[in-house]
Amino acid sequence: MEFVLSSINPLTVYLGGVLAFSYGFVPAVSQAPNTLLVREWQTAYTRGTAASPALAIVSTFSYIYLSYSLLFTDYHQMAQLYALAALATCSIVPYTLICMKSVNGKLKHKVQDSKELDRSEEMNESKARKGEHSDELLGWWSILNAGRGMLPFVGACLGIYASVG
């Protein structure tokens, strides 16, 4: 049971961080001018990409270990649940690369545009297409980010169910 908790604990930290970004950080920073908004997103994004992979890796490999250790025992159904938990947890990588690549790229481009301006200048987005304004991109990123957070949440639920079910 202790090893299961060591798998779930990093997941809860990760999920808490994802939800904090989507439901705390984004609404707060959305009030800022566009230039500051994209710069703040870049700072948060950089910090998130530095910490999140390690949390996901620890949890994924913990579930893989649990699954493998139970695979050839009478608890093979638990092994399958742990394998599914590992799959759900590590699926944040393809989700990010497939679903979030476009919005991440657009926001990174906005960051580059903002770096060409003085700190006091504001980005001119009057000619931006609908859905391409910084605040709209950040809103969409927030939704996708919350969706990404649900994948390890499912993994944690599967891990808990396997350990107590």
mmCIF file of C-alpha atoms in Angstrom, residues 13-152:
data_model
loop_
_atom_site.group_PDB
_atom_site.id
_atom_site.type_symbol
_atom_site.label_atom_id
_atom_site.label_comp_id
_atom_site.label_asym_id
_atom_site.label_seq_id
_atom_site.Cartn_x
_atom_site.Cartn_y
_atom_site.Cartn_z
ATOM 1 C CA VAL A 13 0.874 17.333 -6.756
ATOM 2 C CA TYR A 14 0.835 17.432 -10.563
ATOM 3 C CA LEU A 15 -2.951 17.633 -10.739
ATOM 4 C CA GLY A 16 -2.983 20.391 -8.140
ATOM 5 C CA GLY A 17 -0.485 22.343 -10.207
ATOM 6 C CA VAL A 18 -2.480 21.895 -13.408
ATOM 7 C CA LEU A 19 -5.688 23.004 -11.756
ATOM 8 C CA ALA A 20 -3.911 25.941 -10.122
ATOM 9 C CA PHE A 21 -2.718 27.050 -13.559
ATOM 10 C CA SER A 22 -6.079 26.649 -15.248
ATOM 11 C CA TYR A 23 -8.362 27.943 -12.499
ATOM 12 C CA GLY A 24 -6.132 30.293 -10.536
ATOM 13 C CA PHE A 25 -3.294 31.638 -12.646
ATOM 14 C CA VAL A 26 -5.100 32.092 -15.980
ATOM 15 C CA PRO A 27 -8.076 34.098 -14.656
ATOM 16 C CA ALA A 28 -5.720 36.325 -12.666
ATOM 17 C CA VAL A 29 -3.256 36.984 -15.475
ATOM 18 C CA SER A 30 -6.070 37.475 -18.010
ATOM 19 C CA GLN A 31 -6.661 40.890 -16.440
ATOM 20 C CA ALA A 32 -3.171 42.030 -17.495
ATOM 21 C CA PRO A 33 -2.296 43.830 -20.725
ATOM 22 C CA ASN A 34 -1.504 41.394 -23.556
ATOM 23 C CA THR A 35 2.246 42.009 -23.467
ATOM 24 C CA LEU A 36 2.437 41.151 -19.759
ATOM 25 C CA LEU A 37 -0.107 38.344 -20.137
ATOM 26 C CA VAL A 38 2.014 36.355 -22.614
ATOM 27 C CA ARG A 39 5.214 36.997 -20.677
ATOM 28 C CA GLU A 40 3.612 35.719 -17.474
ATOM 29 C CA TRP A 41 2.282 32.676 -19.341
ATOM 30 C CA GLN A 42 5.824 31.968 -20.605
ATOM 31 C CA THR A 43 7.193 32.113 -17.053
ATOM 32 C CA ALA A 44 4.507 29.758 -15.729
ATOM 33 C CA TYR A 45 4.834 27.449 -18.755
ATOM 34 C CA THR A 46 8.599 27.202 -18.313
ATOM 35 C CA ARG A 47 8.256 26.366 -14.628
ATOM 36 C CA GLY A 48 5.559 23.802 -15.351
ATOM 37 C CA THR A 49 7.595 22.050 -18.031
ATOM 38 C CA ALA A 50 10.520 21.851 -15.616
ATOM 39 C CA ALA A 51 8.574 20.138 -12.814
ATOM 40 C CA SER A 52 5.723 18.211 -14.410
ATOM 41 C CA PRO A 53 7.648 15.547 -16.364
ATOM 42 C CA ALA A 54 9.457 14.317 -13.242
ATOM 43 C CA LEU A 55 6.179 13.929 -11.343
ATOM 44 C CA ALA A 56 4.590 12.046 -14.225
ATOM 45 C CA ILE A 57 7.646 9.799 -14.694
ATOM 46 C CA VAL A 58 7.798 8.827 -11.016
ATOM 47 C CA SER A 59 4.096 7.966 -10.969
ATOM 48 C CA THR A 60 4.169 6.141 -14.304
ATOM 49 C CA PHE A 61 7.126 3.953 -13.362
ATOM 50 C CA SER A 62 5.632 3.248 -9.948
ATOM 51 C CA TYR A 63 2.485 1.953 -11.621
ATOM 52 C CA ILE A 64 4.534 -0.051 -14.123
ATOM 53 C CA TYR A 65 6.464 -1.632 -11.258
ATOM 54 C CA LEU A 66 3.245 -2.497 -9.416
ATOM 55 C CA SER A 67 1.699 -3.908 -12.557
ATOM 56 C CA TYR A 68 4.706 -6.047 -13.403
ATOM 57 C CA SER A 69 5.119 -7.305 -9.836
ATOM 58 C CA LEU A 70 1.503 -8.545 -9.816
ATOM 59 C CA LEU A 71 1.254 -9.738 -13.404
ATOM 60 C CA PHE A 72 2.060 -13.414 -12.820
ATOM 61 C CA THR A 73 0.199 -13.754 -9.538
ATOM 62 C CA ASP A 74 -3.391 -14.293 -8.549
ATOM 63 C CA TYR A 75 -3.747 -10.499 -8.644
ATOM 64 C CA HIS A 76 -3.398 -10.107 -12.405
ATOM 65 C CA GLN A 77 -6.579 -7.986 -12.556
ATOM 66 C CA MET A 78 -4.932 -5.512 -10.209
ATOM 67 C CA ALA A 79 -1.885 -5.631 -12.480
ATOM 68 C CA GLN A 80 -4.082 -4.641 -15.415
ATOM 69 C CA LEU A 81 -5.534 -1.704 -13.472
ATOM 70 C CA TYR A 82 -2.056 -0.515 -12.539
ATOM 71 C CA ALA A 83 -1.023 -0.818 -16.192
ATOM 72 C CA LEU A 84 -4.010 1.309 -17.183
ATOM 73 C CA ALA A 85 -3.081 3.803 -14.467
ATOM 74 C CA ALA A 86 0.430 4.024 -15.932
ATOM 75 C CA LEU A 87 -0.985 4.497 -19.416
ATOM 76 C CA ALA A 88 -3.364 7.239 -18.299
ATOM 77 C CA THR A 89 -0.589 9.006 -16.417
ATOM 78 C CA CYS A 90 1.978 8.993 -19.209
ATOM 79 C CA SER A 91 -0.637 9.931 -21.822
ATOM 80 C CA ILE A 92 -0.109 13.574 -20.863
ATOM 81 C CA VAL A 93 2.879 13.551 -23.240
ATOM 82 C CA PRO A 94 1.015 12.684 -26.456
ATOM 83 C CA TYR A 95 -1.926 14.816 -25.322
ATOM 84 C CA THR A 96 0.380 17.800 -24.965
ATOM 85 C CA LEU A 97 2.145 17.159 -28.266
ATOM 86 C CA ILE A 98 -1.045 16.546 -30.252
ATOM 87 C CA CYS A 99 -3.725 18.680 -28.623
ATOM 88 C CA MET A 100 -1.724 21.587 -27.230
ATOM 89 C CA LYS A 101 1.048 22.009 -29.805
ATOM 90 C CA SER A 102 -0.833 24.584 -31.851
ATOM 91 C CA VAL A 103 -1.916 26.834 -28.986
ATOM 92 C CA ASN A 104 1.487 26.520 -27.286
ATOM 93 C CA GLY A 105 3.167 27.544 -30.541
ATOM 94 C CA LYS A 106 0.872 30.523 -31.008
ATOM 95 C CA LEU A 107 1.433 31.690 -27.441
ATOM 96 C CA LYS A 108 5.208 31.269 -27.819
ATOM 97 C CA HIS A 109 5.020 33.365 -30.989
ATOM 98 C CA LYS A 110 3.147 36.047 -29.032
ATOM 99 C CA VAL A 111 5.917 35.926 -26.419
ATOM 100 C CA GLN A 112 8.508 36.538 -29.134
ATOM 101 C CA ASP A 113 6.438 39.448 -30.463
ATOM 102 C CA SER A 114 6.237 40.924 -26.967
ATOM 103 C CA LYS A 115 10.009 40.744 -26.511
ATOM 104 C CA GLU A 116 10.436 43.112 -29.443
ATOM 105 C CA LEU A 117 8.506 45.773 -27.524
ATOM 106 C CA ASP A 118 9.482 48.033 -24.668
ATOM 107 C CA ARG A 119 8.066 47.056 -21.286
ATOM 108 C CA SER A 120 5.662 49.979 -21.516
ATOM 109 C CA GLU A 121 4.463 49.191 -25.050
ATOM 110 C CA GLU A 122 1.378 47.118 -25.702
ATOM 111 C CA MET A 123 1.054 44.535 -28.462
ATOM 112 C CA ASN A 124 -1.277 45.632 -31.244
ATOM 113 C CA GLU A 125 -3.668 42.763 -31.846
ATOM 114 C CA SER A 126 -6.309 44.743 -33.718
ATOM 115 C CA LYS A 127 -5.611 42.773 -36.915
ATOM 116 C CA ALA A 128 -5.519 39.386 -35.211
ATOM 117 C CA ARG A 129 -8.163 36.913 -36.323
ATOM 118 C CA LYS A 130 -10.908 35.799 -33.972
ATOM 119 C CA GLY A 131 -9.455 33.273 -31.571
ATOM 120 C CA GLU A 132 -5.905 34.547 -32.139
ATOM 121 C CA HIS A 133 -5.853 37.289 -29.495
ATOM 122 C CA SER A 134 -3.585 36.607 -26.539
ATOM 123 C CA ASP A 135 -6.410 36.423 -24.018
ATOM 124 C CA GLU A 136 -8.412 34.051 -26.242
ATOM 125 C CA LEU A 137 -5.386 31.810 -26.780
ATOM 126 C CA LEU A 138 -4.728 31.744 -23.056
ATOM 127 C CA GLY A 139 -8.364 30.849 -22.387
ATOM 128 C CA TRP A 140 -8.170 27.948 -24.840
ATOM 129 C CA TRP A 141 -4.837 26.865 -23.359
ATOM 130 C CA SER A 142 -6.465 26.856 -19.917
ATOM 131 C CA ILE A 143 -9.235 24.522 -21.097
ATOM 132 C CA LEU A 144 -6.768 22.165 -22.789
ATOM 133 C CA ASN A 145 -4.522 22.258 -19.730
ATOM 134 C CA ALA A 146 -7.411 21.279 -17.448
ATOM 135 C CA GLY A 147 -8.201 18.422 -19.849
ATOM 136 C CA ARG A 148 -4.581 17.311 -19.662
ATOM 137 C CA GLY A 149 -4.854 17.288 -15.880
ATOM 138 C CA MET A 150 -7.735 14.845 -16.045
ATOM 139 C CA LEU A 151 -5.509 12.131 -17.525
ATOM 140 C CA PRO A 152 -3.351 11.682 -14.411
#
